Amino acid sequence: MPVTREYPVFPTAHIIIPERMRKEFTSQDFDRLYLLELSIRKNGLIHPILITRDLVLVAGHRRLMCHIRLNLPTISCQYFDELSPNESLAIELEENLRRLKMTWREVMLGIGKYHEHMQKENSLWTSRNSSLALQIPGITVSRSLQIYPFRMHPEIHSAKSFIQAVTISRRLRAQVIQKELAQAI
C-alpha cells in the first residue's frame, strides 16, 4: 500500500465491529493498548483500518479501539475490496498473527493459504519468499507448509500442539512417499 495515498475518513462510532472481534477482545487486551495509544496520540494513525463498503471492520480492531479510547471522532479507512488478492491475504494473515489468541492451526492455515496463492501467481515462489513477505520466522513457515497438505487429516485435527502436528505430518508424508515408490515398482 502506498504511504502517500489519501483514505476516506469516517466517524469512529459508525464503524461496525463484528461480534467475533468483540468476543476475542478482553479486559487484558485493553491494558495492552497503551503503547499503541501513545503512538497514535504522537504520530496519528499510520495505517488505516480496513472496512467493507457497509463500514464493517475487517482489520484494525486495536487501532479502532485506541481511537475510541482517545475520544478521536474520526478514523482513516481503506475499503477491503480495493486491495489486490495478494494484499488482502497478506493483511488478513498479518492482522490475525498480531492478535493475541491465534491458535497454531490458524497460523498454519493462514501461512499455507497465502503461500499456495503466491505459488499460483509465481511458480518460483518459495517458503523463504513467504517468510520474508509475511515477516514470519522461516522455521514457522516451513513447518506450517509441512502440515498444510495434511490439514484435513483426522490426526492433524486431533494434534494438541504445533510440534505434534509437524511430527504427524512428517509420518504422513513418509507414508505417501512409500505408497508412490510401491506403485512405481
PDB file of C-alpha atoms in Angstrom:
ATOM      1  CA  MET A   1       0.000   0.000   0.000  1.00  0.00           C
ATOM      2  CA  PRO A   2       1.361   3.404  -0.883  1.00  0.00           C
ATOM      3  CA  VAL A   3       2.119   5.612   2.087  1.00  0.00           C
ATOM      4  CA  THR A   4       1.095   8.878   0.416  1.00  0.00           C
ATOM      5  CA  ARG A   5      -2.396   7.758  -0.565  1.00  0.00           C
ATOM      6  CA  GLU A   6      -5.330   9.584   0.981  1.00  0.00           C
ATOM      7  CA  TYR A   7      -8.016   7.468   2.603  1.00  0.00           C
ATOM      8  CA  PRO A   8     -11.654   8.214   3.388  1.00  0.00           C
ATOM      9  CA  VAL A   9     -12.390   9.234   6.954  1.00  0.00           C
ATOM     10  CA  PHE A  10     -15.454   8.033   8.879  1.00  0.00           C
ATOM     11  CA  PRO A  11     -16.790   8.694  12.367  1.00  0.00           C
ATOM     12  CA  THR A  12     -15.438   6.036  14.720  1.00  0.00           C
ATOM     13  CA  ALA A  13     -18.972   5.495  16.028  1.00  0.00           C
ATOM     14  CA  HIS A  14     -20.144   4.425  12.555  1.00  0.00           C
ATOM     15  CA  ILE A  15     -17.661   1.544  12.214  1.00  0.00           C
ATOM     16  CA  ILE A  16     -19.359  -1.779  12.934  1.00  0.00           C
ATOM     17  CA  ILE A  17     -17.268  -4.219  14.968  1.00  0.00           C
ATOM     18  CA  PRO A  18     -18.186  -7.847  14.182  1.00  0.00           C
ATOM     19  CA  GLU A  19     -19.265  -9.998  17.115  1.00  0.00           C
ATOM     20  CA  ARG A  20     -16.252 -12.305  16.634  1.00  0.00           C
ATOM     21  CA  MET A  21     -13.856  -9.403  17.233  1.00  0.00           C
ATOM     22  CA  ARG A  22     -15.821  -8.229  20.276  1.00  0.00           C
ATOM     23  CA  LYS A  23     -15.693 -11.678  21.872  1.00  0.00           C
ATOM     24  CA  GLU A  24     -11.939 -12.017  21.322  1.00  0.00           C
ATOM     25  CA  PHE A  25     -11.127  -8.674  22.926  1.00  0.00           C
ATOM     26  CA  THR A  26     -10.691  -8.981  26.703  1.00  0.00           C
ATOM     27  CA  SER A  27     -10.013  -6.524  29.504  1.00  0.00           C
ATOM     28  CA  GLN A  28      -6.333  -7.570  29.394  1.00  0.00           C
ATOM     29  CA  ASP A  29      -6.243  -6.516  25.737  1.00  0.00           C
ATOM     30  CA  PHE A  30      -7.388  -3.022  26.752  1.00  0.00           C
ATOM     31  CA  ASP A  31      -4.435  -2.805  29.132  1.00  0.00           C
ATOM     32  CA  ARG A  32      -2.056  -3.661  26.290  1.00  0.00           C
ATOM     33  CA  LEU A  33      -3.302  -0.809  24.076  1.00  0.00           C
ATOM     34  CA  TYR A  34      -1.355   1.828  25.980  1.00  0.00           C
ATOM     35  CA  LEU A  35       1.734   1.865  23.712  1.00  0.00           C
ATOM     36  CA  LEU A  36      -0.396   1.953  20.576  1.00  0.00           C
ATOM     37  CA  GLU A  37      -2.433   4.798  22.057  1.00  0.00           C
ATOM     38  CA  LEU A  38       0.775   6.732  22.750  1.00  0.00           C
ATOM     39  CA  SER A  39       1.899   6.197  19.162  1.00  0.00           C
ATOM     40  CA  ILE A  40      -1.445   7.322  17.727  1.00  0.00           C
ATOM     41  CA  ARG A  41      -1.502  10.353  20.025  1.00  0.00           C
ATOM     42  CA  LYS A  42       2.049  11.307  18.939  1.00  0.00           C
ATOM     43  CA  ASN A  43       2.113  10.308  15.243  1.00  0.00           C
ATOM     44  CA  GLY A  44      -1.517   9.874  14.267  1.00  0.00           C
ATOM     45  CA  LEU A  45      -2.791   6.751  12.550  1.00  0.00           C
ATOM     46  CA  ILE A  46      -0.060   5.418  10.258  1.00  0.00           C
ATOM     47  CA  HIS A  47      -2.090   2.602   8.657  1.00  0.00           C
ATOM     48  CA  PRO A  48      -5.822   2.964   8.012  1.00  0.00           C
ATOM     49  CA  ILE A  49      -8.227   0.332   9.259  1.00  0.00           C
ATOM     50  CA  LEU A  50      -9.843  -1.966   6.697  1.00  0.00           C
ATOM     51  CA  ILE A  51     -13.602  -1.936   6.286  1.00  0.00           C
ATOM     52  CA  THR A  52     -16.262  -3.228   3.932  1.00  0.00           C
ATOM     53  CA  ARG A  53     -18.417  -0.800   1.958  1.00  0.00           C
ATOM     54  CA  ASP A  54     -21.029  -1.296   4.696  1.00  0.00           C
ATOM     55  CA  LEU A  55     -18.498   0.019   7.276  1.00  0.00           C
ATOM     56  CA  VAL A  56     -17.946  -3.403   8.858  1.00  0.00           C
ATOM     57  CA  LEU A  57     -14.456  -3.707  10.333  1.00  0.00           C
ATOM     58  CA  VAL A  58     -12.225  -6.267   8.595  1.00  0.00           C
ATOM     59  CA  ALA A  59      -8.852  -5.419  10.151  1.00  0.00           C
ATOM     60  CA  GLY A  60      -7.587  -2.862  12.625  1.00  0.00           C
ATOM     61  CA  HIS A  61      -9.651  -3.593  15.723  1.00  0.00           C
ATOM     62  CA  ARG A  62      -6.913  -2.432  18.110  1.00  0.00           C
ATOM     63  CA  ARG A  63      -6.390   0.800  16.145  1.00  0.00           C
ATOM     64  CA  LEU A  64     -10.125   1.498  16.211  1.00  0.00           C
ATOM     65  CA  MET A  65     -10.312   0.766  19.953  1.00  0.00           C
ATOM     66  CA  CYS A  66      -7.461   3.228  20.553  1.00  0.00           C
ATOM     67  CA  HIS A  67      -9.312   5.918  18.606  1.00  0.00           C
ATOM     68  CA  ILE A  68     -12.438   5.307  20.673  1.00  0.00           C
ATOM     69  CA  ARG A  69     -10.479   5.362  23.946  1.00  0.00           C
ATOM     70  CA  LEU A  70      -8.700   8.568  22.917  1.00  0.00           C
ATOM     71  CA  ASN A  71     -12.089  10.123  22.027  1.00  0.00           C
ATOM     72  CA  LEU A  72     -10.951  10.734  18.461  1.00  0.00           C
ATOM     73  CA  PRO A  73     -14.128  11.388  16.469  1.00  0.00           C
ATOM     74  CA  THR A  74     -12.935  10.019  13.103  1.00  0.00           C
ATOM     75  CA  ILE A  75     -10.609   7.372  11.694  1.00  0.00           C
ATOM     76  CA  SER A  76      -8.951   6.790   8.310  1.00  0.00           C
ATOM     77  CA  CYS A  77     -10.260   3.741   6.499  1.00  0.00           C
ATOM     78  CA  GLN A  78      -9.486   1.730   3.410  1.00  0.00           C
ATOM     79  CA  TYR A  79     -12.044  -0.405   1.650  1.00  0.00           C
ATOM     80  CA  PHE A  80     -11.138  -4.072   1.717  1.00  0.00           C
ATOM     81  CA  ASP A  81     -12.337  -4.578  -1.875  1.00  0.00           C
ATOM     82  CA  GLU A  82      -9.709  -2.082  -3.124  1.00  0.00           C
ATOM     83  CA  LEU A  83      -6.879  -4.441  -2.158  1.00  0.00           C
ATOM     84  CA  SER A  84      -5.329  -6.873  -4.573  1.00  0.00           C
ATOM     85  CA  PRO A  85      -5.766 -10.564  -3.671  1.00  0.00           C
ATOM     86  CA  ASN A  86      -2.106 -10.634  -2.588  1.00  0.00           C
ATOM     87  CA  GLU A  87      -2.527  -7.617  -0.309  1.00  0.00           C
ATOM     88  CA  SER A  88      -5.773  -8.883   1.203  1.00  0.00           C
ATOM     89  CA  LEU A  89      -4.316 -12.309   2.016  1.00  0.00           C
ATOM     90  CA  ALA A  90      -1.153 -10.816   3.491  1.00  0.00           C
ATOM     91  CA  ILE A  91      -3.060  -8.246   5.548  1.00  0.00           C
ATOM     92  CA  GLU A  92      -5.580 -10.801   6.774  1.00  0.00           C
ATOM     93  CA  LEU A  93      -2.792 -13.096   7.927  1.00  0.00           C
ATOM     94  CA  GLU A  94      -0.731 -10.283   9.449  1.00  0.00           C
ATOM     95  CA  GLU A  95      -3.750  -8.998  11.399  1.00  0.00           C
ATOM     96  CA  ASN A  96      -4.513 -12.490  12.639  1.00  0.00           C
ATOM     97  CA  LEU A  97      -0.906 -13.121  13.650  1.00  0.00           C
ATOM     98  CA  ARG A  98      -0.836  -9.900  15.642  1.00  0.00           C
ATOM     99  CA  ARG A  99      -3.958 -10.746  17.601  1.00  0.00           C
ATOM    100  CA  LEU A 100      -3.293 -12.338  20.930  1.00  0.00           C
ATOM    101  CA  LYS A 101      -5.206 -15.625  20.806  1.00  0.00           C
ATOM    102  CA  MET A 102      -4.361 -17.162  17.453  1.00  0.00           C
ATOM    103  CA  THR A 103      -4.006 -20.953  17.532  1.00  0.00           C
ATOM    104  CA  TRP A 104      -1.256 -22.905  15.799  1.00  0.00           C
ATOM    105  CA  ARG A 105      -3.916 -24.232  13.385  1.00  0.00           C
ATOM    106  CA  GLU A 106      -4.947 -20.706  12.384  1.00  0.00           C
ATOM    107  CA  VAL A 107      -1.292 -19.721  11.862  1.00  0.00           C
ATOM    108  CA  MET A 108      -0.655 -22.839   9.749  1.00  0.00           C
ATOM    109  CA  LEU A 109      -3.797 -22.342   7.650  1.00  0.00           C
ATOM    110  CA  GLY A 110      -3.064 -18.661   7.067  1.00  0.00           C
ATOM    111  CA  ILE A 111       0.520 -19.302   6.009  1.00  0.00           C
ATOM    112  CA  GLY A 112      -0.495 -22.241   3.831  1.00  0.00           C
ATOM    113  CA  LYS A 113      -3.288 -20.306   2.123  1.00  0.00           C
ATOM    114  CA  TYR A 114      -1.034 -17.303   1.469  1.00  0.00           C
ATOM    115  CA  HIS A 115       1.858 -19.443   0.205  1.00  0.00           C
ATOM    116  CA  GLU A 116      -0.397 -21.507  -2.066  1.00  0.00           C
ATOM    117  CA  HIS A 117      -1.887 -18.334  -3.548  1.00  0.00           C
ATOM    118  CA  MET A 118       1.537 -16.813  -4.177  1.00  0.00           C
ATOM    119  CA  GLN A 119       2.811 -20.001  -5.823  1.00  0.00           C
ATOM    120  CA  LYS A 120      -0.123 -19.921  -8.253  1.00  0.00           C
ATOM    121  CA  GLU A 121       0.975 -16.435  -9.301  1.00  0.00           C
ATOM    122  CA  ASN A 122       4.684 -17.254  -9.362  1.00  0.00           C
ATOM    123  CA  SER A 123       5.797 -20.880  -9.701  1.00  0.00           C
ATOM    124  CA  LEU A 124       9.246 -19.943  -8.353  1.00  0.00           C
ATOM    125  CA  TRP A 125       7.797 -18.647  -5.059  1.00  0.00           C
ATOM    126  CA  THR A 126       9.482 -20.356  -2.100  1.00  0.00           C
ATOM    127  CA  SER A 127       8.883 -20.704   1.611  1.00  0.00           C
ATOM    128  CA  ARG A 128      11.668 -18.162   2.080  1.00  0.00           C
ATOM    129  CA  ASN A 129       9.715 -15.690  -0.053  1.00  0.00           C
ATOM    130  CA  SER A 130       6.664 -16.240   2.151  1.00  0.00           C
ATOM    131  CA  SER A 131       8.773 -15.846   5.286  1.00  0.00           C
ATOM    132  CA  LEU A 132      10.202 -12.534   4.076  1.00  0.00           C
ATOM    133  CA  ALA A 133       6.892 -11.205   2.738  1.00  0.00           C
ATOM    134  CA  LEU A 134       4.990 -12.042   5.913  1.00  0.00           C
ATOM    135  CA  GLN A 135       7.884 -11.256   8.292  1.00  0.00           C
ATOM    136  CA  ILE A 136       7.434 -14.632   9.970  1.00  0.00           C
ATOM    137  CA  PRO A 137      10.399 -16.806  11.003  1.00  0.00           C
ATOM    138  CA  GLY A 138      11.383 -19.277   8.281  1.00  0.00           C
ATOM    139  CA  ILE A 139      11.061 -22.264  10.622  1.00  0.00           C
ATOM    140  CA  THR A 140       7.421 -21.377  11.342  1.00  0.00           C
ATOM    141  CA  VAL A 141       6.686 -21.034   7.636  1.00  0.00           C
ATOM    142  CA  SER A 142       8.439 -24.271   6.628  1.00  0.00           C
ATOM    143  CA  ARG A 143       6.787 -26.290   9.398  1.00  0.00           C
ATOM    144  CA  SER A 144       3.390 -24.810   8.582  1.00  0.00           C
ATOM    145  CA  LEU A 145       3.896 -25.763   4.949  1.00  0.00           C
ATOM    146  CA  GLN A 146       4.801 -29.325   6.020  1.00  0.00           C
ATOM    147  CA  ILE A 147       1.476 -29.605   7.842  1.00  0.00           C
ATOM    148  CA  TYR A 148      -0.710 -27.727   5.331  1.00  0.00           C
ATOM    149  CA  PRO A 149      -1.133 -30.529   2.741  1.00  0.00           C
ATOM    150  CA  PHE A 150      -2.461 -32.790   5.522  1.00  0.00           C
ATOM    151  CA  ARG A 151      -4.634 -30.114   7.172  1.00  0.00           C
ATOM    152  CA  MET A 152      -7.827 -32.152   6.669  1.00  0.00           C
ATOM    153  CA  HIS A 153      -6.378 -35.388   8.052  1.00  0.00           C
ATOM    154  CA  PRO A 154      -8.046 -36.504  11.318  1.00  0.00           C
ATOM    155  CA  GLU A 155      -4.691 -36.945  13.068  1.00  0.00           C
ATOM    156  CA  ILE A 156      -3.754 -33.329  12.308  1.00  0.00           C
ATOM    157  CA  HIS A 157      -7.159 -32.192  13.586  1.00  0.00           C
ATOM    158  CA  SER A 158      -6.558 -34.039  16.845  1.00  0.00           C
ATOM    159  CA  ALA A 159      -2.983 -32.748  17.309  1.00  0.00           C
ATOM    160  CA  LYS A 160      -2.643 -30.828  20.558  1.00  0.00           C
ATOM    161  CA  SER A 161       0.345 -28.724  19.517  1.00  0.00           C
ATOM    162  CA  PHE A 162       2.213 -27.373  16.531  1.00  0.00           C
ATOM    163  CA  ILE A 163       5.178 -29.700  17.149  1.00  0.00           C
ATOM    164  CA  GLN A 164       2.894 -32.720  17.414  1.00  0.00           C
ATOM    165  CA  ALA A 165       1.258 -31.737  14.105  1.00  0.00           C
ATOM    166  CA  VAL A 166       4.692 -31.398  12.470  1.00  0.00           C
ATOM    167  CA  THR A 167       5.637 -34.906  13.665  1.00  0.00           C
ATOM    168  CA  ILE A 168       2.355 -36.339  12.377  1.00  0.00           C
ATOM    169  CA  SER A 169       2.731 -34.583   9.019  1.00  0.00           C
ATOM    170  CA  ARG A 170       6.256 -35.986   8.597  1.00  0.00           C
ATOM    171  CA  ARG A 171       4.958 -39.502   9.218  1.00  0.00           C
ATOM    172  CA  LEU A 172       2.046 -38.963   6.804  1.00  0.00           C
ATOM    173  CA  ARG A 173       4.423 -37.596   4.153  1.00  0.00           C
ATOM    174  CA  ALA A 174       6.673 -40.666   4.567  1.00  0.00           C
ATOM    175  CA  GLN A 175       3.627 -42.887   4.048  1.00  0.00           C
ATOM    176  CA  VAL A 176       2.741 -41.007   0.847  1.00  0.00           C
ATOM    177  CA  ILE A 177       6.297 -41.429  -0.451  1.00  0.00           C
ATOM    178  CA  GLN A 178       6.287 -45.157   0.397  1.00  0.00           C
ATOM    179  CA  LYS A 179       2.995 -45.604  -1.496  1.00  0.00           C
ATOM    180  CA  GLU A 180       4.357 -43.745  -4.508  1.00  0.00           C
ATOM    181  CA  LEU A 181       7.508 -45.884  -4.514  1.00  0.00           C
ATOM    182  CA  ALA A 182       5.472 -49.093  -4.217  1.00  0.00           C
ATOM    183  CA  GLN A 183       3.304 -48.033  -7.174  1.00  0.00           C
ATOM    184  CA  ALA A 184       6.344 -47.108  -9.239  1.00  0.00           C
ATOM    185  CA  ILE A 185       7.863 -50.583  -8.747  1.00  0.00           C
TER     186      ILE A 185
END
